[in-house]
Coordinates of C-alpha atoms in Angstrom, one line a residue:
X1 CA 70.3 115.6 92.7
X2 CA 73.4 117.0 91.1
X3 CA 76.7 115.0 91.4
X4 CA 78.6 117.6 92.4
X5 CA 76.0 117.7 95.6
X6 CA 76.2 114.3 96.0
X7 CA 80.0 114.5 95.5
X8 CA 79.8 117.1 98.6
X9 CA 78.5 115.0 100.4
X10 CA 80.7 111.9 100.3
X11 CA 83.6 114.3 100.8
X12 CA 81.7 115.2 104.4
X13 CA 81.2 111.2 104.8
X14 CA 85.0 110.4 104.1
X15 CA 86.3 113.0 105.9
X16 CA 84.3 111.9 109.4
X17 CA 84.8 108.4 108.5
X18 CA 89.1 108.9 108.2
X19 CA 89.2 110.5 110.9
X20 CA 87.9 107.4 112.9
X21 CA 90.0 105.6 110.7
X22 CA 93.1 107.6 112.5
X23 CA 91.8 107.8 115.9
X24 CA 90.8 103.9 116.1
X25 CA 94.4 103.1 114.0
X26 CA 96.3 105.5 116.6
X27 CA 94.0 104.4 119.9
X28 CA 93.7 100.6 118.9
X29 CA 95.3 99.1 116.2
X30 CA 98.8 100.2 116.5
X31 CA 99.2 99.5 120.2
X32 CA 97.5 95.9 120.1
X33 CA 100.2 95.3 117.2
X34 CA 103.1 96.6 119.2
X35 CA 101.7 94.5 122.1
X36 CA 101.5 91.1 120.2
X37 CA 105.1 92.1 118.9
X38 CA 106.5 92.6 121.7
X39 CA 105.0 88.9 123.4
X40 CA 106.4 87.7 120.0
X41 CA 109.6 89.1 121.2
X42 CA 109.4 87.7 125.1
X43 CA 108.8 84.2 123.6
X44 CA 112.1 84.1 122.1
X45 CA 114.2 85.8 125.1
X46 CA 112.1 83.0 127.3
X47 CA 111.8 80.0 125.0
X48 CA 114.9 80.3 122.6
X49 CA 117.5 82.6 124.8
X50 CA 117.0 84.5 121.7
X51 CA 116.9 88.3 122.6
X52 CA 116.0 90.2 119.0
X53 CA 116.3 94.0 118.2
X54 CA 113.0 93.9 116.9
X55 CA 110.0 91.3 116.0
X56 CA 106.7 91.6 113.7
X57 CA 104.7 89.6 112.4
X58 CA 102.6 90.9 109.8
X59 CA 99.5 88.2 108.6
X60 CA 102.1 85.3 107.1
X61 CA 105.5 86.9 107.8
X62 CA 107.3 86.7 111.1
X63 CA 110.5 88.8 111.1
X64 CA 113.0 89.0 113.7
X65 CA 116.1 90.9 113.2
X66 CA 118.7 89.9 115.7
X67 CA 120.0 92.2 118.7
X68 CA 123.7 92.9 117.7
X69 CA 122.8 93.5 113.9
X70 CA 122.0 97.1 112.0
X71 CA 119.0 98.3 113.3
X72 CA 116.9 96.1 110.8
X73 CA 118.3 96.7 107.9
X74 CA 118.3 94.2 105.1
X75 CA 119.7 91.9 105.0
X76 CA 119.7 91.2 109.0
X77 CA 116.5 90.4 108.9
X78 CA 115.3 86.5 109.6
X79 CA 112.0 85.9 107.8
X80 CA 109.5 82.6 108.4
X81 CA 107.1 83.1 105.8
X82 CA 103.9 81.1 104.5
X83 CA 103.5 80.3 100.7
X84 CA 100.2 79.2 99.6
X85 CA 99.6 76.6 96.7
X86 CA 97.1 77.6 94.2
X87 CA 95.9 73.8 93.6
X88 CA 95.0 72.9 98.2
X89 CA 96.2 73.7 101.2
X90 CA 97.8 70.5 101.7
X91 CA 100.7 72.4 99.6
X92 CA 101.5 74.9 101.6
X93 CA 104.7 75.0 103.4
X94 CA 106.8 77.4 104.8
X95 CA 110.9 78.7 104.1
X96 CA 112.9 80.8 106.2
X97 CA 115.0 83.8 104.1
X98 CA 117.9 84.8 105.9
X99 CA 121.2 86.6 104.8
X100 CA 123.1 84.2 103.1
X101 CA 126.6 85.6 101.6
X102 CA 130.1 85.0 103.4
X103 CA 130.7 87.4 106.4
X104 CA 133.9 88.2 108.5
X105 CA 134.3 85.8 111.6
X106 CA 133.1 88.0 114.5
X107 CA 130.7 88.7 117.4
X108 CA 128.2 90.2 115.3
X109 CA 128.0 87.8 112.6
X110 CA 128.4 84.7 114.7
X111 CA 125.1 85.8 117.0
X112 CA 123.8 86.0 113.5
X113 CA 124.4 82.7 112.9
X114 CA 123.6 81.1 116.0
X115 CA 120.2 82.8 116.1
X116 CA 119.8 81.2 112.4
X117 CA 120.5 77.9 113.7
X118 CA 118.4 78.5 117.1
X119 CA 115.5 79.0 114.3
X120 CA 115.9 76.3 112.2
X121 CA 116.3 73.4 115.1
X122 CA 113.2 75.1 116.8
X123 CA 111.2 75.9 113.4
X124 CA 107.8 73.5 113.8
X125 CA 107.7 75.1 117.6
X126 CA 108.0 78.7 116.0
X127 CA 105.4 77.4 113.1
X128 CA 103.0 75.9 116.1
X129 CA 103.2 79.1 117.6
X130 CA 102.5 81.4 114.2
X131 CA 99.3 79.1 113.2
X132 CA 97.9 78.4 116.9
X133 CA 98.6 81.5 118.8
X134 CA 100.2 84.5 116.4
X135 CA 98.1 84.7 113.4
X136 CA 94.7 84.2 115.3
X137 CA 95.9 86.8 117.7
X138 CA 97.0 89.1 114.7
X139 CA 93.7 88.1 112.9
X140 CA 91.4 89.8 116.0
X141 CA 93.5 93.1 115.2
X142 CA 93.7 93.3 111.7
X143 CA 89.9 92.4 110.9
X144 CA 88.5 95.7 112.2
X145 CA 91.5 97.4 111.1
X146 CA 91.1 96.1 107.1
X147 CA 87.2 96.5 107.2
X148 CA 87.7 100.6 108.3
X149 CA 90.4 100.7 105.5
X150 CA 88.3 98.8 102.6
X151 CA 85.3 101.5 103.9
X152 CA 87.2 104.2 103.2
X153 CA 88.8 103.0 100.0
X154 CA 85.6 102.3 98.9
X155 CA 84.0 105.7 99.5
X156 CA 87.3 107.5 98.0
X157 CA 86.6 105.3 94.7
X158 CA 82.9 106.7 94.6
X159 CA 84.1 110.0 95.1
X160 CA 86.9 109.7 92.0
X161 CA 84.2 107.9 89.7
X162 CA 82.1 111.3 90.6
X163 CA 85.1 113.6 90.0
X164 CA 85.9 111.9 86.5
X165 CA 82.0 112.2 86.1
X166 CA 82.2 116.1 86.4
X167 CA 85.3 116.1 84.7
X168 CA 84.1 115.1 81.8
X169 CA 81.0 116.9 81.7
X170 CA 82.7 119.9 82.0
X171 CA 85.4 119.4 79.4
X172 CA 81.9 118.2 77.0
X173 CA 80.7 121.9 77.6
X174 CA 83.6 123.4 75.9
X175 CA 82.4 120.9 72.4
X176 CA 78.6 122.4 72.6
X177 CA 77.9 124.8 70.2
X178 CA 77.7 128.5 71.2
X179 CA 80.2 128.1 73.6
X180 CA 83.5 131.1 73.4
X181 CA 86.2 130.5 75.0
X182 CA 89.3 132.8 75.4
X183 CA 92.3 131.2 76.5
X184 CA 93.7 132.4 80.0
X185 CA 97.3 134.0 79.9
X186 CA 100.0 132.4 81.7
X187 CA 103.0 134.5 83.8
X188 CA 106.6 134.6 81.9
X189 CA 109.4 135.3 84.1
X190 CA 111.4 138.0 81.5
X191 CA 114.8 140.3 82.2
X192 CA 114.3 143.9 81.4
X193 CA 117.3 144.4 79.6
X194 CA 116.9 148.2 80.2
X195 CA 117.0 148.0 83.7
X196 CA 118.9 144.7 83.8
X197 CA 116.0 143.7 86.2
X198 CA 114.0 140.4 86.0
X199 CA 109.8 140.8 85.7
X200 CA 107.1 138.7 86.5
X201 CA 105.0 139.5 83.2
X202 CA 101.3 138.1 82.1
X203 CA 101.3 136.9 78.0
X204 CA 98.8 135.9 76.1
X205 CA 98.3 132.1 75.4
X206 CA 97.7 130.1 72.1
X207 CA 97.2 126.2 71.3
X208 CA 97.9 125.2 67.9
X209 CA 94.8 124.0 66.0
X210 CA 95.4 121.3 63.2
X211 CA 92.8 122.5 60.5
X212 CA 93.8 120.2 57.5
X213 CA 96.1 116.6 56.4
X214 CA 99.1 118.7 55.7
X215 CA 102.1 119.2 58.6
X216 CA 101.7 123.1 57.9
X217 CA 98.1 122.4 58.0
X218 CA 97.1 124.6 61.5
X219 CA 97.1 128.1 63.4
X220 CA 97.7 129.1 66.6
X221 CA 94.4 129.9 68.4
X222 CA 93.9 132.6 71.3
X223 CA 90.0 132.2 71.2
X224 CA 87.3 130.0 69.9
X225 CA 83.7 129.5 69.2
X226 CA 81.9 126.4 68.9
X227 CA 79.3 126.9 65.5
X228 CA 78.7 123.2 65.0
X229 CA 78.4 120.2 63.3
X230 CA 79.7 121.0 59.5
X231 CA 79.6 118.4 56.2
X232 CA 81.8 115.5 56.5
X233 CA 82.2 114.9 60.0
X234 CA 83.7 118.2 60.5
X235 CA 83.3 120.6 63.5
X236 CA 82.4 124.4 62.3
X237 CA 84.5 127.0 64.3
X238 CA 85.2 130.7 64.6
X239 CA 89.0 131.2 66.1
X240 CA 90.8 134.4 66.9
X241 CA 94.5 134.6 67.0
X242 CA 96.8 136.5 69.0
X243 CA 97.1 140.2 68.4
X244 CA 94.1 139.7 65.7
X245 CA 90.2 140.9 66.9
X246 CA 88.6 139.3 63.9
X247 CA 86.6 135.7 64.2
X248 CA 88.1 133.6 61.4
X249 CA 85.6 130.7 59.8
X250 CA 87.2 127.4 60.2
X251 CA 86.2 123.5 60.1
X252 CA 88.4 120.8 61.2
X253 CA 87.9 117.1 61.6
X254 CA 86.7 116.1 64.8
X255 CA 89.6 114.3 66.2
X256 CA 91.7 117.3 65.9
X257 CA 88.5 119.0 67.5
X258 CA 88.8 117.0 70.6
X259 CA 92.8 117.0 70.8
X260 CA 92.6 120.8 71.0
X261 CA 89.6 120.7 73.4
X262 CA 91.8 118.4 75.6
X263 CA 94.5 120.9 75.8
X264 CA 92.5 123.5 76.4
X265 CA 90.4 122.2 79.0
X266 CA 93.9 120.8 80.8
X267 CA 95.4 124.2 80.8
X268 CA 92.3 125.8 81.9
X269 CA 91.5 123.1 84.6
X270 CA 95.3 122.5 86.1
X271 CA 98.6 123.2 83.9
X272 CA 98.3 127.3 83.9
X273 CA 98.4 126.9 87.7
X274 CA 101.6 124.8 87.7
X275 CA 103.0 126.8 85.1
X276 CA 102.3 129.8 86.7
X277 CA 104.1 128.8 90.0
X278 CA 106.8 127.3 87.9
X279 CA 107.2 131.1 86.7
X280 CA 106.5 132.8 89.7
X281 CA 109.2 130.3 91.5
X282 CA 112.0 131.4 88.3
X283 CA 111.1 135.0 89.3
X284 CA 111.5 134.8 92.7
X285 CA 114.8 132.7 92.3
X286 CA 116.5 135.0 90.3
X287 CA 115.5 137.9 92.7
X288 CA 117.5 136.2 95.5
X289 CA 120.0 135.8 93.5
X290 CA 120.3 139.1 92.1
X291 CA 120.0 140.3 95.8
X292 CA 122.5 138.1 96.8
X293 CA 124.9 139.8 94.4
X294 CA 124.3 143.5 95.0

């Protein structure tokens, strides 16, 4: 079975399975989240008299940003958060990160403040609460939620492994003897300086081609063909320039074989594209422009 069949084939799979991803995240997952928020939320207008703008709690973080603040914006945010020790558990221990620089006295900042301190006093409750009732609740929605998302991650690498796969066979096709290749053109945006008119012209394209040790060593190459392997270590080729119909006999070392391959192959495979709309988008600006100023 060819890898580009089988590559078809995990592209049907991961399509069907992220869409279920996005209906079960959409249908499920986001509203049991905004659900245990929310009781998150009730238990510290009933418990604590503490009525926040927003709270989440997302595995070990609990965040609650505080009514009268900005719309949750650091630094308003209040964070409980879990460290773990590397060594036991017995290590692990909990801080609270809140905003800690001098603020003006005022409504705002003082309800800041006293929430703070309702937090601290009240901490082991709120940690009681995380370990006992908040993280197991938040466990039973993020399981299924994770196990969907490693499937599909592990599906989407498969099917980049098999895209580097064809990749690479392709660019090896352009090494193997016999093969001819002539460059594709590329667009050039260009004024007519007889009509004072821009155009959107096609040019023919060339790669430079290091053929010896020296800097002037090399030619710019419209067109190639692979002949083979040559005497020491060498690649045989024929090469055509621009504006020149005649196959020229040339040998170069193979890792300036392989550098002009990759370029080739790159423009072939995605840069002409870009550099094409690149041109095209030029052309089309300065026609606006022009029009603009008639």
């Amino acid at each position: 079975m060819s890898k580009q069949i089988i590559l078809d084939a995990l592209a049907s799979q991961f399509a069907i399975k992220q869409n279920e991803f996005i209906e079960f995240e959409t249908t499920v997952h986001n509203p049991a989240l905004e659900r245990l928020n929310k009781s998150i939320s009730d238990w510290f207008s009933s418990v604590l008299n503490v009525s926040p703008h927003s709270a989440k709690y997302t595995g070990d973080t609990l965040e609650i940003v505080p009514m009268n603040e900005d719309n949750g914006r650091w630094p308003s945010a209040i964070h409980i958060r879990k460290h773990y020790s590397y060594r036991d558990d017995e290590n692990n221990y909990y801080d609270i990160d809140y905003r800690s620089s001098h603020n003006k006295v005022d409504t705002n900042n003082m309800y800041y403040l006293t929430v703070l301190g309702k937090m601290a006093q009240h901490s082991a409750l709120i940690i009681d609460n995380i370990e006992n009732e908040w993280k197991p609740a938040y466990k039973l929605i993020h399981i299924p939620h994770y196990e969907l998302s490693s499937e599909l991650g592990k599906l989407e690498r498969e099917i980049n492994q098999i895209k580097q796969d064809i990749d690479v066979a392709k660019r090896e096709e352009y090494k193997v003897a016999g093969f001819e290749h002539t460059i594709s053109p590329n667009l050039y945006c260009k004024i007519n300086y007889d009509t004072d008119q821009y155009e959107l012209v096609e040019q023919p394209r060339t790669f430079q081609l290091e053929t010896g040790r020296g800097k002037w060593d090399y030619t710019h190459v419209n067109a190639y063909r692979v002949v083979g392997p040559a005497k020491y270590n060498k690649i045989a080729l024929q090469v055509k320039k621009q504006d020149d119909t005649r196959w020229l006999d040339v040998e170069v070392k193979g890792d300036y074989f392989d550098s002009f391959i990759e370029t080739v192959y790159d423009w072939e495979r995605s840069k002409r594209d870009k550099y094409n709309a690149s041109e095209t988008e030029r052309f089309n600006r300065y026609n606006v422009k022009a029009e603009q100023t008639s």
